[in-house]
């Protein structure tokens, strides 16, 4: 992560103002950030804007995340990867605030302000739910927030994240 943090800090949450976040990177915004371990045995490599999950409750207890999409994992979403972190290394994810999130290849709707949900496609990305769509249990467990700008196919877009730091 380049910040000289120690593995003993795993699980700690840091809250940044917009000014503090922008000093670190113009890609970051105000919100909460958490130091986690990226699972060494994950199948996929993580990337900027991708949703990461806890593979099991046991992994959540030791703050270990992965980018491997599973339907069950949508109920254990941890936050959003800030960039590529090699498997088995520590790094930061965003767990609340205005975050850059990767949309799935073909979003359901491109309307700004729609609900953003995690989906298990090739990687764990976000989809948008049209306002007239009936809410399913799968939508509720996978809700990550609301789009702050219009979602677009395969694009990185801003989402007002729900607070993933609340257990």
mmCIF file with all atom_site columns, C-alpha atoms in Angstrom:
data_model
loop_
_atom_site.group_PDB
_atom_site.id
_atom_site.type_symbol
_atom_site.label_atom_id
_atom_site.label_alt_id
_atom_site.label_comp_id
_atom_site.label_asym_id
_atom_site.label_entity_id
_atom_site.label_seq_id
_atom_site.pdbx_PDB_ins_code
_atom_site.Cartn_x
_atom_site.Cartn_y
_atom_site.Cartn_z
_atom_site.occupancy
_atom_site.B_iso_or_equiv
_atom_site.pdbx_formal_charge
_atom_site.auth_seq_id
_atom_site.auth_comp_id
_atom_site.auth_asym_id
_atom_site.auth_atom_id
_atom_site.pdbx_PDB_model_num
ATOM 1   C CA . UNK A 1 1   ? 0.000   0.000   0.000   1.00 0.00 ? 1   UNK A CA 1
ATOM 2   C CA . UNK A 1 2   ? 3.029   2.247   0.141   1.00 0.00 ? 2   UNK A CA 1
ATOM 3   C CA . UNK A 1 3   ? 1.983   3.823   3.440   1.00 0.00 ? 3   UNK A CA 1
ATOM 4   C CA . UNK A 1 4   ? 4.331   1.866   5.687   1.00 0.00 ? 4   UNK A CA 1
ATOM 5   C CA . UNK A 1 5   ? 1.512   0.285   7.672   1.00 0.00 ? 5   UNK A CA 1
ATOM 6   C CA . UNK A 1 6   ? 2.116   -2.871  9.653   1.00 0.00 ? 6   UNK A CA 1
ATOM 7   C CA . UNK A 1 7   ? 0.107   -6.116  9.410   1.00 0.00 ? 7   UNK A CA 1
ATOM 8   C CA . UNK A 1 8   ? -0.775  -5.607  13.103  1.00 0.00 ? 8   UNK A CA 1
ATOM 9   C CA . UNK A 1 9   ? -3.046  -2.781  11.970  1.00 0.00 ? 9   UNK A CA 1
ATOM 10  C CA . UNK A 1 10  ? -5.321  -5.160  10.062  1.00 0.00 ? 10  UNK A CA 1
ATOM 11  C CA . UNK A 1 11  ? -8.990  -4.336  10.620  1.00 0.00 ? 11  UNK A CA 1
ATOM 12  C CA . UNK A 1 12  ? -8.386  -0.735  11.657  1.00 0.00 ? 12  UNK A CA 1
ATOM 13  C CA . UNK A 1 13  ? -10.577 1.924   10.075  1.00 0.00 ? 13  UNK A CA 1
ATOM 14  C CA . UNK A 1 14  ? -9.417  5.399   9.113   1.00 0.00 ? 14  UNK A CA 1
ATOM 15  C CA . UNK A 1 15  ? -11.859 8.197   8.335   1.00 0.00 ? 15  UNK A CA 1
ATOM 16  C CA . UNK A 1 16  ? -10.752 10.833  5.828   1.00 0.00 ? 16  UNK A CA 1
ATOM 17  C CA . UNK A 1 17  ? -12.265 14.182  4.918   1.00 0.00 ? 17  UNK A CA 1
ATOM 18  C CA . UNK A 1 18  ? -12.511 15.090  1.236   1.00 0.00 ? 18  UNK A CA 1
ATOM 19  C CA . UNK A 1 19  ? -9.394  17.288  1.532   1.00 0.00 ? 19  UNK A CA 1
ATOM 20  C CA . UNK A 1 20  ? -7.385  14.504  3.241   1.00 0.00 ? 20  UNK A CA 1
ATOM 21  C CA . UNK A 1 21  ? -8.508  11.904  0.696   1.00 0.00 ? 21  UNK A CA 1
ATOM 22  C CA . UNK A 1 22  ? -7.672  14.151  -2.271  1.00 0.00 ? 22  UNK A CA 1
ATOM 23  C CA . UNK A 1 23  ? -4.165  14.779  -0.874  1.00 0.00 ? 23  UNK A CA 1
ATOM 24  C CA . UNK A 1 24  ? -3.561  11.015  -0.997  1.00 0.00 ? 24  UNK A CA 1
ATOM 25  C CA . UNK A 1 25  ? -5.065  10.529  -4.470  1.00 0.00 ? 25  UNK A CA 1
ATOM 26  C CA . UNK A 1 26  ? -7.483  12.379  -6.727  1.00 0.00 ? 26  UNK A CA 1
ATOM 27  C CA . UNK A 1 27  ? -9.266  9.006   -7.065  1.00 0.00 ? 27  UNK A CA 1
ATOM 28  C CA . UNK A 1 28  ? -10.251 9.029   -3.373  1.00 0.00 ? 28  UNK A CA 1
ATOM 29  C CA . UNK A 1 29  ? -13.111 10.827  -1.634  1.00 0.00 ? 29  UNK A CA 1
ATOM 30  C CA . UNK A 1 30  ? -14.314 11.428  1.907   1.00 0.00 ? 30  UNK A CA 1
ATOM 31  C CA . UNK A 1 31  ? -15.194 8.254   3.745   1.00 0.00 ? 31  UNK A CA 1
ATOM 32  C CA . UNK A 1 32  ? -13.934 5.381   5.827   1.00 0.00 ? 32  UNK A CA 1
ATOM 33  C CA . UNK A 1 33  ? -11.067 3.152   4.747   1.00 0.00 ? 33  UNK A CA 1
ATOM 34  C CA . UNK A 1 34  ? -10.081 -0.183  6.272   1.00 0.00 ? 34  UNK A CA 1
ATOM 35  C CA . UNK A 1 35  ? -6.767  -2.023  6.314   1.00 0.00 ? 35  UNK A CA 1
ATOM 36  C CA . UNK A 1 36  ? -7.295  -5.672  5.296   1.00 0.00 ? 36  UNK A CA 1
ATOM 37  C CA . UNK A 1 37  ? -5.480  -8.764  4.092   1.00 0.00 ? 37  UNK A CA 1
ATOM 38  C CA . UNK A 1 38  ? -6.140  -9.823  0.500   1.00 0.00 ? 38  UNK A CA 1
ATOM 39  C CA . UNK A 1 39  ? -6.581  -13.600 0.576   1.00 0.00 ? 39  UNK A CA 1
ATOM 40  C CA . UNK A 1 40  ? -3.606  -15.450 -0.905  1.00 0.00 ? 40  UNK A CA 1
ATOM 41  C CA . UNK A 1 41  ? -5.790  -18.335 -2.135  1.00 0.00 ? 41  UNK A CA 1
ATOM 42  C CA . UNK A 1 42  ? -8.259  -16.190 -4.081  1.00 0.00 ? 42  UNK A CA 1
ATOM 43  C CA . UNK A 1 43  ? -8.941  -17.131 -7.688  1.00 0.00 ? 43  UNK A CA 1
ATOM 44  C CA . UNK A 1 44  ? -9.227  -13.620 -9.146  1.00 0.00 ? 44  UNK A CA 1
ATOM 45  C CA . UNK A 1 45  ? -6.866  -10.677 -8.852  1.00 0.00 ? 45  UNK A CA 1
ATOM 46  C CA . UNK A 1 46  ? -8.510  -7.590  -7.387  1.00 0.00 ? 46  UNK A CA 1
ATOM 47  C CA . UNK A 1 47  ? -8.709  -4.320  -9.274  1.00 0.00 ? 47  UNK A CA 1
ATOM 48  C CA . UNK A 1 48  ? -9.699  -0.716  -8.668  1.00 0.00 ? 48  UNK A CA 1
ATOM 49  C CA . UNK A 1 49  ? -13.408 -0.306  -8.036  1.00 0.00 ? 49  UNK A CA 1
ATOM 50  C CA . UNK A 1 50  ? -14.093 -4.006  -7.627  1.00 0.00 ? 50  UNK A CA 1
ATOM 51  C CA . UNK A 1 51  ? -16.180 -5.177  -4.691  1.00 0.00 ? 51  UNK A CA 1
ATOM 52  C CA . UNK A 1 52  ? -14.454 -7.516  -2.262  1.00 0.00 ? 52  UNK A CA 1
ATOM 53  C CA . UNK A 1 53  ? -16.078 -9.942  0.141   1.00 0.00 ? 53  UNK A CA 1
ATOM 54  C CA . UNK A 1 54  ? -15.298 -12.085 3.138   1.00 0.00 ? 54  UNK A CA 1
ATOM 55  C CA . UNK A 1 55  ? -15.281 -15.691 1.863   1.00 0.00 ? 55  UNK A CA 1
ATOM 56  C CA . UNK A 1 56  ? -16.511 -16.961 5.243   1.00 0.00 ? 56  UNK A CA 1
ATOM 57  C CA . UNK A 1 57  ? -17.411 -15.600 8.664   1.00 0.00 ? 57  UNK A CA 1
ATOM 58  C CA . UNK A 1 58  ? -14.041 -16.894 9.882   1.00 0.00 ? 58  UNK A CA 1
ATOM 59  C CA . UNK A 1 59  ? -12.300 -14.740 7.223   1.00 0.00 ? 59  UNK A CA 1
ATOM 60  C CA . UNK A 1 60  ? -14.272 -11.704 8.408   1.00 0.00 ? 60  UNK A CA 1
ATOM 61  C CA . UNK A 1 61  ? -12.997 -12.237 11.931  1.00 0.00 ? 61  UNK A CA 1
ATOM 62  C CA . UNK A 1 62  ? -9.418  -11.865 10.650  1.00 0.00 ? 62  UNK A CA 1
ATOM 63  C CA . UNK A 1 63  ? -10.226 -9.133  8.067   1.00 0.00 ? 63  UNK A CA 1
ATOM 64  C CA . UNK A 1 64  ? -9.325  -11.249 5.028   1.00 0.00 ? 64  UNK A CA 1
ATOM 65  C CA . UNK A 1 65  ? -11.054 -10.311 1.763   1.00 0.00 ? 65  UNK A CA 1
ATOM 66  C CA . UNK A 1 66  ? -11.141 -11.655 -1.774  1.00 0.00 ? 66  UNK A CA 1
ATOM 67  C CA . UNK A 1 67  ? -12.544 -10.626 -5.172  1.00 0.00 ? 67  UNK A CA 1
ATOM 68  C CA . UNK A 1 68  ? -14.045 -14.034 -5.947  1.00 0.00 ? 68  UNK A CA 1
ATOM 69  C CA . UNK A 1 69  ? -17.772 -13.642 -6.637  1.00 0.00 ? 69  UNK A CA 1
ATOM 70  C CA . UNK A 1 70  ? -20.243 -15.960 -4.964  1.00 0.00 ? 70  UNK A CA 1
ATOM 71  C CA . UNK A 1 71  ? -23.956 -15.583 -4.393  1.00 0.00 ? 71  UNK A CA 1
ATOM 72  C CA . UNK A 1 72  ? -23.498 -16.283 -0.678  1.00 0.00 ? 72  UNK A CA 1
ATOM 73  C CA . UNK A 1 73  ? -20.617 -13.797 -0.542  1.00 0.00 ? 73  UNK A CA 1
ATOM 74  C CA . UNK A 1 74  ? -22.921 -10.961 -1.565  1.00 0.00 ? 74  UNK A CA 1
ATOM 75  C CA . UNK A 1 75  ? -24.220 -11.034 2.006   1.00 0.00 ? 75  UNK A CA 1
ATOM 76  C CA . UNK A 1 76  ? -20.622 -10.674 3.247   1.00 0.00 ? 76  UNK A CA 1
ATOM 77  C CA . UNK A 1 77  ? -19.436 -7.745  1.132   1.00 0.00 ? 77  UNK A CA 1
ATOM 78  C CA . UNK A 1 78  ? -16.544 -5.938  2.798   1.00 0.00 ? 78  UNK A CA 1
ATOM 79  C CA . UNK A 1 79  ? -16.082 -2.844  0.635   1.00 0.00 ? 79  UNK A CA 1
ATOM 80  C CA . UNK A 1 80  ? -14.396 -1.588  -2.521  1.00 0.00 ? 80  UNK A CA 1
ATOM 81  C CA . UNK A 1 81  ? -10.805 -2.255  -3.629  1.00 0.00 ? 81  UNK A CA 1
ATOM 82  C CA . UNK A 1 82  ? -8.839  0.958   -4.186  1.00 0.00 ? 82  UNK A CA 1
ATOM 83  C CA . UNK A 1 83  ? -6.458  -0.675  -6.635  1.00 0.00 ? 83  UNK A CA 1
ATOM 84  C CA . UNK A 1 84  ? -4.644  -3.876  -7.417  1.00 0.00 ? 84  UNK A CA 1
ATOM 85  C CA . UNK A 1 85  ? -3.106  -5.458  -4.312  1.00 0.00 ? 85  UNK A CA 1
ATOM 86  C CA . UNK A 1 86  ? -1.210  -8.708  -4.801  1.00 0.00 ? 86  UNK A CA 1
ATOM 87  C CA . UNK A 1 87  ? -2.751  -11.808 -3.262  1.00 0.00 ? 87  UNK A CA 1
ATOM 88  C CA . UNK A 1 88  ? -1.481  -12.418 0.266   1.00 0.00 ? 88  UNK A CA 1
ATOM 89  C CA . UNK A 1 89  ? -0.640  -8.737  0.854   1.00 0.00 ? 89  UNK A CA 1
ATOM 90  C CA . UNK A 1 90  ? -2.230  -6.064  3.003   1.00 0.00 ? 90  UNK A CA 1
ATOM 91  C CA . UNK A 1 91  ? -3.944  -2.984  1.632   1.00 0.00 ? 91  UNK A CA 1
ATOM 92  C CA . UNK A 1 92  ? -6.856  -0.616  2.000   1.00 0.00 ? 92  UNK A CA 1
ATOM 93  C CA . UNK A 1 93  ? -10.472 -0.917  0.924   1.00 0.00 ? 93  UNK A CA 1
ATOM 94  C CA . UNK A 1 94  ? -13.139 1.772   1.156   1.00 0.00 ? 94  UNK A CA 1
ATOM 95  C CA . UNK A 1 95  ? -15.992 0.873   3.506   1.00 0.00 ? 95  UNK A CA 1
ATOM 96  C CA . UNK A 1 96  ? -18.155 4.029   3.425   1.00 0.00 ? 96  UNK A CA 1
ATOM 97  C CA . UNK A 1 97  ? -18.470 7.391   1.693   1.00 0.00 ? 97  UNK A CA 1
ATOM 98  C CA . UNK A 1 98  ? -18.259 8.349   -1.958  1.00 0.00 ? 98  UNK A CA 1
ATOM 99  C CA . UNK A 1 99  ? -16.395 5.530   -3.716  1.00 0.00 ? 99  UNK A CA 1
ATOM 100 C CA . UNK A 1 100 ? -15.351 4.654   -7.245  1.00 0.00 ? 100 UNK A CA 1
ATOM 101 C CA . UNK A 1 101 ? -17.049 1.344   -8.107  1.00 0.00 ? 101 UNK A CA 1
ATOM 102 C CA . UNK A 1 102 ? -16.763 -0.824  -11.225 1.00 0.00 ? 102 UNK A CA 1
ATOM 103 C CA . UNK A 1 103 ? -20.050 -1.451  -13.012 1.00 0.00 ? 103 UNK A CA 1
ATOM 104 C CA . UNK A 1 104 ? -20.808 -4.845  -14.513 1.00 0.00 ? 104 UNK A CA 1
ATOM 105 C CA . UNK A 1 105 ? -20.422 -5.290  -18.279 1.00 0.00 ? 105 UNK A CA 1
ATOM 106 C CA . UNK A 1 106 ? -24.112 -4.659  -18.981 1.00 0.00 ? 106 UNK A CA 1
ATOM 107 C CA . UNK A 1 107 ? -25.899 -2.596  -16.330 1.00 0.00 ? 107 UNK A CA 1
ATOM 108 C CA . UNK A 1 108 ? -29.673 -2.900  -15.890 1.00 0.00 ? 108 UNK A CA 1
ATOM 109 C CA . UNK A 1 109 ? -30.313 0.847   -16.068 1.00 0.00 ? 109 UNK A CA 1
ATOM 110 C CA . UNK A 1 110 ? -28.185 3.933   -16.678 1.00 0.00 ? 110 UNK A CA 1
ATOM 111 C CA . UNK A 1 111 ? -30.228 6.256   -14.476 1.00 0.00 ? 111 UNK A CA 1
ATOM 112 C CA . UNK A 1 112 ? -28.341 8.419   -11.981 1.00 0.00 ? 112 UNK A CA 1
ATOM 113 C CA . UNK A 1 113 ? -29.420 7.919   -8.352  1.00 0.00 ? 113 UNK A CA 1
ATOM 114 C CA . UNK A 1 114 ? -30.501 4.297   -8.696  1.00 0.00 ? 114 UNK A CA 1
ATOM 115 C CA . UNK A 1 115 ? -29.744 1.639   -6.097  1.00 0.00 ? 115 UNK A CA 1
ATOM 116 C CA . UNK A 1 116 ? -26.363 -0.053  -6.551  1.00 0.00 ? 116 UNK A CA 1
ATOM 117 C CA . UNK A 1 117 ? -26.105 -3.774  -5.817  1.00 0.00 ? 117 UNK A CA 1
ATOM 118 C CA . UNK A 1 118 ? -23.224 -6.213  -5.947  1.00 0.00 ? 118 UNK A CA 1
ATOM 119 C CA . UNK A 1 119 ? -23.511 -8.977  -8.522  1.00 0.00 ? 119 UNK A CA 1
ATOM 120 C CA . UNK A 1 120 ? -21.646 -12.246 -8.944  1.00 0.00 ? 120 UNK A CA 1
ATOM 121 C CA . UNK A 1 121 ? -20.494 -12.072 -12.522 1.00 0.00 ? 121 UNK A CA 1
ATOM 122 C CA . UNK A 1 122 ? -16.922 -12.784 -13.658 1.00 0.00 ? 122 UNK A CA 1
ATOM 123 C CA . UNK A 1 123 ? -15.745 -10.557 -10.813 1.00 0.00 ? 123 UNK A CA 1
ATOM 124 C CA . UNK A 1 124 ? -17.827 -8.894  -8.124  1.00 0.00 ? 124 UNK A CA 1
ATOM 125 C CA . UNK A 1 125 ? -19.003 -5.644  -9.722  1.00 0.00 ? 125 UNK A CA 1
ATOM 126 C CA . UNK A 1 126 ? -22.026 -3.361  -9.317  1.00 0.00 ? 126 UNK A CA 1
ATOM 127 C CA . UNK A 1 127 ? -25.337 -3.282  -11.137 1.00 0.00 ? 127 UNK A CA 1
ATOM 128 C CA . UNK A 1 128 ? -28.095 -0.682  -10.987 1.00 0.00 ? 128 UNK A CA 1
ATOM 129 C CA . UNK A 1 129 ? -31.687 -1.444  -10.100 1.00 0.00 ? 129 UNK A CA 1
ATOM 130 C CA . UNK A 1 130 ? -34.427 0.521   -11.873 1.00 0.00 ? 130 UNK A CA 1
ATOM 131 C CA . UNK A 1 131 ? -36.803 2.351   -9.523  1.00 0.00 ? 131 UNK A CA 1
ATOM 132 C CA . UNK A 1 132 ? -39.802 0.361   -10.787 1.00 0.00 ? 132 UNK A CA 1
ATOM 133 C CA . UNK A 1 133 ? -38.110 -2.995  -10.090 1.00 0.00 ? 133 UNK A CA 1
ATOM 134 C CA . UNK A 1 134 ? -39.640 -5.142  -7.346  1.00 0.00 ? 134 UNK A CA 1
ATOM 135 C CA . UNK A 1 135 ? -37.142 -5.499  -4.518  1.00 0.00 ? 135 UNK A CA 1
ATOM 136 C CA . UNK A 1 136 ? -36.000 -9.066  -3.981  1.00 0.00 ? 136 UNK A CA 1
ATOM 137 C CA . UNK A 1 137 ? -34.158 -10.498 -0.985  1.00 0.00 ? 137 UNK A CA 1
ATOM 138 C CA . UNK A 1 138 ? -31.110 -10.894 -3.216  1.00 0.00 ? 138 UNK A CA 1
ATOM 139 C CA . UNK A 1 139 ? -31.189 -7.125  -3.859  1.00 0.00 ? 139 UNK A CA 1
ATOM 140 C CA . UNK A 1 140 ? -31.439 -6.342  -0.163  1.00 0.00 ? 140 UNK A CA 1
ATOM 141 C CA . UNK A 1 141 ? -28.478 -8.472  0.881   1.00 0.00 ? 141 UNK A CA 1
ATOM 142 C CA . UNK A 1 142 ? -26.313 -7.147  -1.967  1.00 0.00 ? 142 UNK A CA 1
ATOM 143 C CA . UNK A 1 143 ? -27.155 -3.425  -1.701  1.00 0.00 ? 143 UNK A CA 1
ATOM 144 C CA . UNK A 1 144 ? -23.983 -1.356  -1.652  1.00 0.00 ? 144 UNK A CA 1
ATOM 145 C CA . UNK A 1 145 ? -25.510 2.139   -1.874  1.00 0.00 ? 145 UNK A CA 1
ATOM 146 C CA . UNK A 1 146 ? -26.803 4.512   -4.544  1.00 0.00 ? 146 UNK A CA 1
ATOM 147 C CA . UNK A 1 147 ? -25.165 5.689   -7.734  1.00 0.00 ? 147 UNK A CA 1
ATOM 148 C CA . UNK A 1 148 ? -23.956 9.296   -7.422  1.00 0.00 ? 148 UNK A CA 1
ATOM 149 C CA . UNK A 1 149 ? -23.592 9.442   -11.199 1.00 0.00 ? 149 UNK A CA 1
ATOM 150 C CA . UNK A 1 150 ? -25.169 7.545   -14.062 1.00 0.00 ? 150 UNK A CA 1
ATOM 151 C CA . UNK A 1 151 ? -24.017 3.898   -14.183 1.00 0.00 ? 151 UNK A CA 1
ATOM 152 C CA . UNK A 1 152 ? -22.478 2.739   -17.462 1.00 0.00 ? 152 UNK A CA 1
ATOM 153 C CA . UNK A 1 153 ? -21.494 -0.640  -18.891 1.00 0.00 ? 153 UNK A CA 1
ATOM 154 C CA . UNK A 1 154 ? -18.122 -1.740  -17.484 1.00 0.00 ? 154 UNK A CA 1
ATOM 155 C CA . UNK A 1 155 ? -17.258 1.775   -16.276 1.00 0.00 ? 155 UNK A CA 1
ATOM 156 C CA . UNK A 1 156 ? -15.893 3.116   -13.010 1.00 0.00 ? 156 UNK A CA 1
ATOM 157 C CA . UNK A 1 157 ? -18.634 5.254   -11.441 1.00 0.00 ? 157 UNK A CA 1
ATOM 158 C CA . UNK A 1 158 ? -19.174 7.037   -8.122  1.00 0.00 ? 158 UNK A CA 1
ATOM 159 C CA . UNK A 1 159 ? -21.426 5.363   -5.561  1.00 0.00 ? 159 UNK A CA 1
ATOM 160 C CA . UNK A 1 160 ? -22.553 6.646   -2.164  1.00 0.00 ? 160 UNK A CA 1
ATOM 161 C CA . UNK A 1 161 ? -21.626 3.514   -0.204  1.00 0.00 ? 161 UNK A CA 1
ATOM 162 C CA . UNK A 1 162 ? -23.647 2.196   2.683   1.00 0.00 ? 162 UNK A CA 1
ATOM 163 C CA . UNK A 1 163 ? -21.449 1.841   5.768   1.00 0.00 ? 163 UNK A CA 1
ATOM 164 C CA . UNK A 1 164 ? -19.749 -1.560  5.563   1.00 0.00 ? 164 UNK A CA 1
ATOM 165 C CA . UNK A 1 165 ? -17.798 -0.854  8.765   1.00 0.00 ? 165 UNK A CA 1
ATOM 166 C CA . UNK A 1 166 ? -20.935 -1.443  10.847  1.00 0.00 ? 166 UNK A CA 1
ATOM 167 C CA . UNK A 1 167 ? -21.082 -5.078  11.845  1.00 0.00 ? 167 UNK A CA 1
#
